Structures are given as structure tokens and as C-alpha cells.
mmCIF file of C-alpha atoms in Angstrom:
data_model
loop_
_atom_site.group_PDB
_atom_site.id
_atom_site.type_symbol
_atom_site.label_atom_id
_atom_site.label_comp_id
_atom_site.label_asym_id
_atom_site.label_seq_id
_atom_site.Cartn_x
_atom_site.Cartn_y
_atom_site.Cartn_z
ATOM 1 C CA MET A 215 93.447 8.880 -42.244
ATOM 2 C CA SER A 216 92.538 11.451 -39.631
ATOM 3 C CA LEU A 217 90.144 11.713 -36.712
ATOM 4 C CA PHE A 218 87.432 12.549 -39.196
ATOM 5 C CA GLY A 219 88.548 9.983 -41.769
ATOM 6 C CA GLU A 220 86.808 7.115 -43.471
ATOM 7 C CA PRO A 221 83.483 5.803 -42.189
ATOM 8 C CA PHE A 222 83.569 2.464 -40.368
ATOM 9 C CA THR A 223 81.278 0.002 -38.636
ATOM 10 C CA ALA A 224 81.451 -0.970 -34.970
ATOM 11 C CA ARG A 225 79.655 -4.110 -33.818
ATOM 12 C CA CYS A 226 78.910 -3.861 -30.111
ATOM 13 C CA ARG A 227 79.053 -7.273 -28.460
ATOM 14 C CA LYS A 228 77.227 -6.641 -25.169
ATOM 15 C CA SER A 229 74.421 -4.445 -26.495
ATOM 16 C CA GLY A 230 73.988 -6.320 -29.779
ATOM 17 C CA THR A 231 74.007 -2.986 -31.602
ATOM 18 C CA THR A 232 75.829 -2.191 -34.822
ATOM 19 C CA VAL A 233 76.918 1.430 -35.125
ATOM 20 C CA GLU A 234 77.850 3.153 -38.366
ATOM 21 C CA VAL A 235 80.469 5.820 -37.689
ATOM 22 C CA GLU A 236 80.333 8.505 -40.334
ATOM 23 C CA GLU A 237 83.098 10.703 -41.668
ATOM 24 C CA GLY A 238 83.397 13.635 -39.272
ATOM 25 C CA GLN A 239 82.020 11.675 -36.310
ATOM 26 C CA SER A 240 83.838 9.967 -33.451
ATOM 27 C CA LEU A 241 83.002 6.456 -32.320
ATOM 28 C CA LEU A 242 82.188 7.946 -28.917
ATOM 29 C CA GLN A 243 79.548 10.227 -30.438
ATOM 30 C CA ALA A 244 78.107 7.422 -32.566
ATOM 31 C CA LEU A 245 77.767 5.206 -29.481
ATOM 32 C CA LEU A 246 76.085 7.980 -27.493
ATOM 33 C CA ASP A 247 73.753 8.740 -30.429
ATOM 34 C CA ALA A 248 72.796 5.039 -30.501
ATOM 35 C CA GLY A 249 71.804 5.215 -26.839
ATOM 36 C CA ILE A 250 74.793 3.280 -25.523
ATOM 37 C CA PRO A 251 75.882 4.843 -22.222
ATOM 38 C CA MET A 252 79.546 5.821 -22.239
ATOM 39 C CA ASP A 253 81.801 7.487 -19.718
ATOM 40 C CA TYR A 254 83.971 10.242 -21.178
ATOM 41 C CA SER A 255 85.808 13.362 -20.117
ATOM 42 C CA CYS A 256 88.511 15.041 -22.206
ATOM 43 C CA GLU A 257 87.402 13.986 -25.715
ATOM 44 C CA GLY A 258 91.035 14.482 -26.727
ATOM 45 C CA GLY A 259 92.488 11.000 -26.257
ATOM 46 C CA VAL A 260 94.550 11.723 -23.175
ATOM 47 C CA CYS A 261 92.482 10.690 -20.126
ATOM 48 C CA GLY A 262 91.410 7.133 -20.995
ATOM 49 C CA THR A 263 87.883 7.532 -19.613
ATOM 50 C CA CYS A 264 86.206 6.347 -22.847
ATOM 51 C CA ILE A 265 88.332 3.214 -23.268
ATOM 52 C CA VAL A 266 86.537 0.115 -24.589
ATOM 53 C CA PRO A 267 87.752 -3.456 -25.037
ATOM 54 C CA LEU A 268 88.543 -4.277 -28.673
ATOM 55 C CA VAL A 269 87.412 -7.781 -29.628
ATOM 56 C CA ALA A 270 88.231 -7.836 -33.342
ATOM 57 C CA GLY A 271 89.325 -5.611 -36.180
ATOM 58 C CA GLU A 272 91.977 -3.069 -36.951
ATOM 59 C CA VAL A 273 92.155 0.358 -35.305
ATOM 60 C CA GLU A 274 94.039 3.523 -36.126
ATOM 61 C CA HIS A 275 95.051 4.571 -32.619
ATOM 62 C CA MET A 276 95.338 8.342 -32.247
ATOM 63 C CA ASP A 277 95.242 8.588 -28.474
ATOM 64 C CA GLU A 278 98.035 9.475 -26.080
ATOM 65 C CA PHE A 279 96.807 7.160 -23.326
ATOM 66 C CA LEU A 280 97.255 3.503 -24.315
ATOM 67 C CA MET A 281 100.622 1.780 -24.126
ATOM 68 C CA ASP A 282 101.628 -0.126 -27.267
ATOM 69 C CA ASP A 283 100.732 -3.525 -25.791
ATOM 70 C CA GLU A 284 97.299 -2.250 -24.688
ATOM 71 C CA LYS A 285 96.403 -1.174 -28.235
ATOM 72 C CA GLU A 286 95.894 -4.783 -29.326
ATOM 73 C CA THR A 287 92.920 -5.232 -27.003
ATOM 74 C CA ASN A 288 91.595 -1.713 -26.287
ATOM 75 C CA MET A 289 90.455 1.432 -28.048
ATOM 76 C CA ILE A 290 89.932 5.049 -27.014
ATOM 77 C CA THR A 291 86.583 5.954 -28.590
ATOM 78 C CA CYS A 292 86.897 9.746 -28.686
ATOM 79 C CA VAL A 293 89.803 9.939 -31.144
ATOM 80 C CA SER A 294 90.709 6.519 -32.566
ATOM 81 C CA ARG A 295 89.029 5.044 -35.615
ATOM 82 C CA GLY A 296 88.256 1.581 -36.818
ATOM 83 C CA ILE A 297 89.394 0.490 -40.231
ATOM 84 C CA GLY A 298 86.520 -1.226 -42.029
ATOM 85 C CA GLU A 299 84.622 -3.160 -39.383
ATOM 86 C CA ILE A 300 85.542 -3.645 -35.749
ATOM 87 C CA GLU A 301 83.952 -5.370 -32.776
ATOM 88 C CA ILE A 302 84.024 -3.808 -29.329
ATOM 89 C CA ASP A 303 82.774 -5.164 -26.014
ATOM 90 C CA VAL A 304 80.115 -2.589 -25.078
#
């Protein structure tokens, strides 16, 4: 899988929104398109500005920001992708 890999679904706990992330689209862009305000900066997975808490699901982490132990409970939305369905706390 790559940054523009398989589509996935992100359930957003706080907003109650479900976002479909298409092939060729980042989770960050899908959240912004759905009207969910997000902070972001580099869009390259190195700054950590677009980090969100991961509640459930499996993620392919492609960032250079999170430490291994942080990857269990967080996700960088600009480059990482969910596998199947995930739940995030936004």
C-alpha cells in the first residue's frame, strides 16, 4: 500500500461524521472536505501538526514523526492510511 492506496473509512467520534477516504486522497483532505477543522502544516508526515488520536482500527503509518509506542494510539492524517475502517477522536 502507498499514500494513495486502498480506500478506507474513518469514523470520527467527536463530530459523529463518517468519512470515506478515496484512493488518491489523504485522510487530512477528506476531513477538511467534510468540514472538520484540522490543523496542518507540512503535509509530508514530519511535523506532527495533523496528529489525531486513534481509537480503533489498523493504520499503515507512513510518517516520520510518531515514535513506535505512539503509533498504537495516534495517527498522522496527511500521510498515513487506515486499513479497512478506523475510528479517530475528532
